[in-house]
Amino acid sequence: MLIVQKYGGTSVGSFDRIRNVAGRIKSLREDGHQVAVVVSAMGGVTDKLVTMARELCDEPPEREMDVLLSTGEQQSIALVTMALRQLGVEAVSITGRQAGMKTSGSHTRARIEAIDPTLSRRYLGEGKVVIVAGFQGVNEEGLIQTLGRGGSDLSAIAFASSVRADLCQVLTDVDGVYTADPRVVRDARKLPEISYDELLELASVGTKVMQSRSVEFAKKYGVKFEVRSSLNNNPGTIVTEEHEAMEAVVIRGVSIERSQARVTITGIPDEPGMSALILGVLGEAEINIDMIISNTAHDGYARHSFTMHTNDLGRVQAALKPVLSDLGGEANLESEAGIAKLSVVGIGMRSHSGVAAQMFKALGEGGINIGMISTSEIKISVTVEEARIEDAARVVHSAFGLDTAPA
Ligand code: ADP
Ligand code: ASP
Ligand code: MG
């Protein structure tokens, strides 16, 4: 079998952990498998590089950030390879460029366009284990680009797809995908399986066990993969196409997103083109906004609210200020920080009614006030005061029986 594995930052976070990874890879080789491994930077290294950049520059140029951040993975691939050689395993490290990772789009959040696996195939054919730097690639101009935080997940899924791996495993510091972050909800349970759509929705609202774009890629190219622990041999979570039995579960998981802020613009003339004007400037400024709620006009004026990460609040305010005058004399901007978002996700929601009511009732009974609400076909999100987000997650997790029901 050709196995592609990915080890995240914690899994290669110390010399002992690196030796552990090398030992695991060695046993796969001894079982006769071809192995390619995508690795992240050692835990904390990428954050440290970001801090270093900010020491010297208020707004570090993104091109240079990519040059800097990609060094984290360059260290870890060499170290993992050395640990393997120490165990007598033939292994070579390759950077994103050498692995043929072709990227496009903006620096620090590039997309993988294509992968040319020629060199990787050659090494694999020679019986070597290939250790690939995650999180990085090069664009058409030959410039180094990174794939957004957590981007090694995407490198691994895309790599597995390009070499047509028989098995793709994402190894991390938890046993799989849980019904909620096990660090927050102690009674969270590991899910034996989850559909692409559910994991994609969860990842896009804060479940960082997989980067959301990696799940999107896996869905698009049909890459079935498993999330499991690098520290034990427990079975993990299979991420796959949905099948009928999955719809019986109404809520698959609960997710939280902290450090959110809300901006509300009031006094917007009730005329065509106003929303496009507001959202257009935010789009141009490349700011991701999230929940968008617009209220029906009252006395000829409408209001729009949306949420974003607190780090983006200043940029949103700055981008919208000039627009206020274009909206006329009544327009006003209010903002609020210190909120968080709680979401429940499940494909079973499509065929079950009353799910939102059940969620709101649980929050009400827990004395937790709901701010904004938004829903999609398989997700319900609400904002709550940030100080109450963990209580909110636990209350809702238990209201849907996620701590007890078999998955
Ligand atoms: P890696 O370094 O391996 O990429 P991450 O730190 O990115 O690992 O992701 C693993 C972490 O994701 C876990 O330690 C866990 O706290 C967090 N997490 C959040 N939500 C979930 C969930 N629903 N299931 C499992 N882990 C979750
Ligand atoms: N090292 C990168 C990060 O910390 C990529 C990854 O770990 O997936 O975001
Ligand atoms: Mg990660």
Short mmCIF file of N, CA and C and ligand atoms in Angstrom, two decimals, residues 6-11 40 153 171-174 176-183 206-209 254, ligand 1:
data_model
loop_
_atom_site.label_atom_id
_atom_site.label_comp_id
_atom_site.label_asym_id
_atom_site.label_seq_id
_atom_site.Cartn_x
_atom_site.Cartn_y
_atom_site.Cartn_z
N LYS A 6 0.11 12.51 7.82
CA LYS A 6 0.46 13.89 8.17
C LYS A 6 0.59 13.97 9.69
N TYR A 7 1.69 14.53 10.15
CA TYR A 7 1.88 14.74 11.58
C TYR A 7 1.86 16.24 11.86
N GLY A 8 1.02 16.65 12.78
CA GLY A 8 0.88 18.07 13.13
C GLY A 8 1.93 18.53 14.12
N GLY A 9 1.85 19.80 14.48
CA GLY A 9 2.87 20.44 15.30
C GLY A 9 3.13 19.76 16.64
N THR A 10 2.07 19.38 17.34
CA THR A 10 2.28 18.74 18.65
C THR A 10 2.96 17.39 18.47
N SER A 11 2.60 16.69 17.40
CA SER A 11 3.13 15.34 17.17
C SER A 11 4.63 15.35 16.88
N SER A 40 4.22 19.20 9.84
CA SER A 40 4.10 20.61 10.22
C SER A 40 5.38 21.04 10.92
N ASP A 153 -2.56 20.41 6.77
CA ASP A 153 -3.65 19.47 6.49
C ASP A 153 -3.95 19.46 4.98
N LEU A 171 -2.48 12.49 11.55
CA LEU A 171 -2.20 12.11 12.94
C LEU A 171 -1.99 13.35 13.78
N THR A 172 -2.71 13.38 14.91
CA THR A 172 -2.71 14.60 15.71
C THR A 172 -2.65 14.26 17.20
N ASP A 173 -3.00 15.23 18.04
CA ASP A 173 -2.85 14.98 19.48
C ASP A 173 -4.17 14.58 20.15
N VAL A 174 -5.19 14.30 19.36
CA VAL A 174 -6.43 13.73 19.89
C VAL A 174 -6.75 12.47 19.08
N GLY A 176 -9.23 11.60 17.34
CA GLY A 176 -10.05 11.72 16.14
C GLY A 176 -10.87 12.98 16.23
N VAL A 177 -11.94 13.03 15.44
CA VAL A 177 -12.85 14.16 15.51
C VAL A 177 -13.90 13.83 16.57
N TYR A 178 -14.06 14.73 17.50
CA TYR A 178 -15.00 14.54 18.60
C TYR A 178 -16.28 15.34 18.37
N THR A 179 -17.28 15.03 19.21
CA THR A 179 -18.55 15.76 19.13
C THR A 179 -18.40 17.23 19.52
N ALA A 180 -17.30 17.55 20.20
CA ALA A 180 -16.95 18.94 20.54
C ALA A 180 -15.48 18.91 20.90
N ASP A 181 -14.87 20.08 21.03
CA ASP A 181 -13.46 20.11 21.43
C ASP A 181 -13.32 19.44 22.80
N PRO A 182 -12.60 18.31 22.86
CA PRO A 182 -12.51 17.61 24.16
C PRO A 182 -11.83 18.43 25.25
N ARG A 183 -11.12 19.48 24.86
CA ARG A 183 -10.51 20.34 25.88
C ARG A 183 -11.54 21.23 26.55
N GLY A 206 -14.75 26.99 13.56
CA GLY A 206 -13.86 26.96 14.72
C GLY A 206 -13.29 25.62 15.13
N THR A 207 -13.77 24.51 14.56
CA THR A 207 -13.21 23.21 14.95
C THR A 207 -11.88 23.01 14.23
N LYS A 208 -10.79 23.30 14.97
CA LYS A 208 -9.53 23.42 14.24
C LYS A 208 -8.82 22.09 14.04
N VAL A 209 -9.46 20.98 14.38
CA VAL A 209 -8.79 19.69 14.22
C VAL A 209 -8.39 19.46 12.76
N VAL A 254 -20.64 20.04 17.94
CA VAL A 254 -20.81 21.41 18.43
C VAL A 254 -19.46 22.10 18.29
P1 ADP B 1 -2.16 19.49 14.73
O1 ADP B 1 -1.03 20.23 15.38
O2 ADP B 1 -1.99 18.01 14.75
O3 ADP B 1 -2.51 20.01 13.37
P2 ADP B 1 -4.36 20.96 15.90
O4 ADP B 1 -3.95 21.62 17.17
O5 ADP B 1 -4.42 21.78 14.67
O6 ADP B 1 -3.41 19.69 15.68
O7 ADP B 1 -5.77 20.23 16.08
C1 ADP B 1 -5.97 19.35 17.14
C2 ADP B 1 -6.73 20.05 18.25
O8 ADP B 1 -8.04 20.38 17.77
C3 ADP B 1 -7.01 19.19 19.45
O9 ADP B 1 -5.97 19.26 20.37
C4 ADP B 1 -8.33 19.73 20.01
O10 ADP B 1 -8.17 20.51 21.17
C5 ADP B 1 -8.84 20.65 18.90
N1 ADP B 1 -10.25 20.38 18.58
C6 ADP B 1 -11.20 21.33 18.49
N2 ADP B 1 -12.38 20.78 18.23
C7 ADP B 1 -12.19 19.45 18.14
C8 ADP B 1 -13.05 18.35 17.86
N3 ADP B 1 -14.35 18.50 17.63
N4 ADP B 1 -12.50 17.11 17.82
C9 ADP B 1 -11.19 16.92 18.04
N5 ADP B 1 -10.32 17.94 18.31
C10 ADP B 1 -10.81 19.19 18.36
#
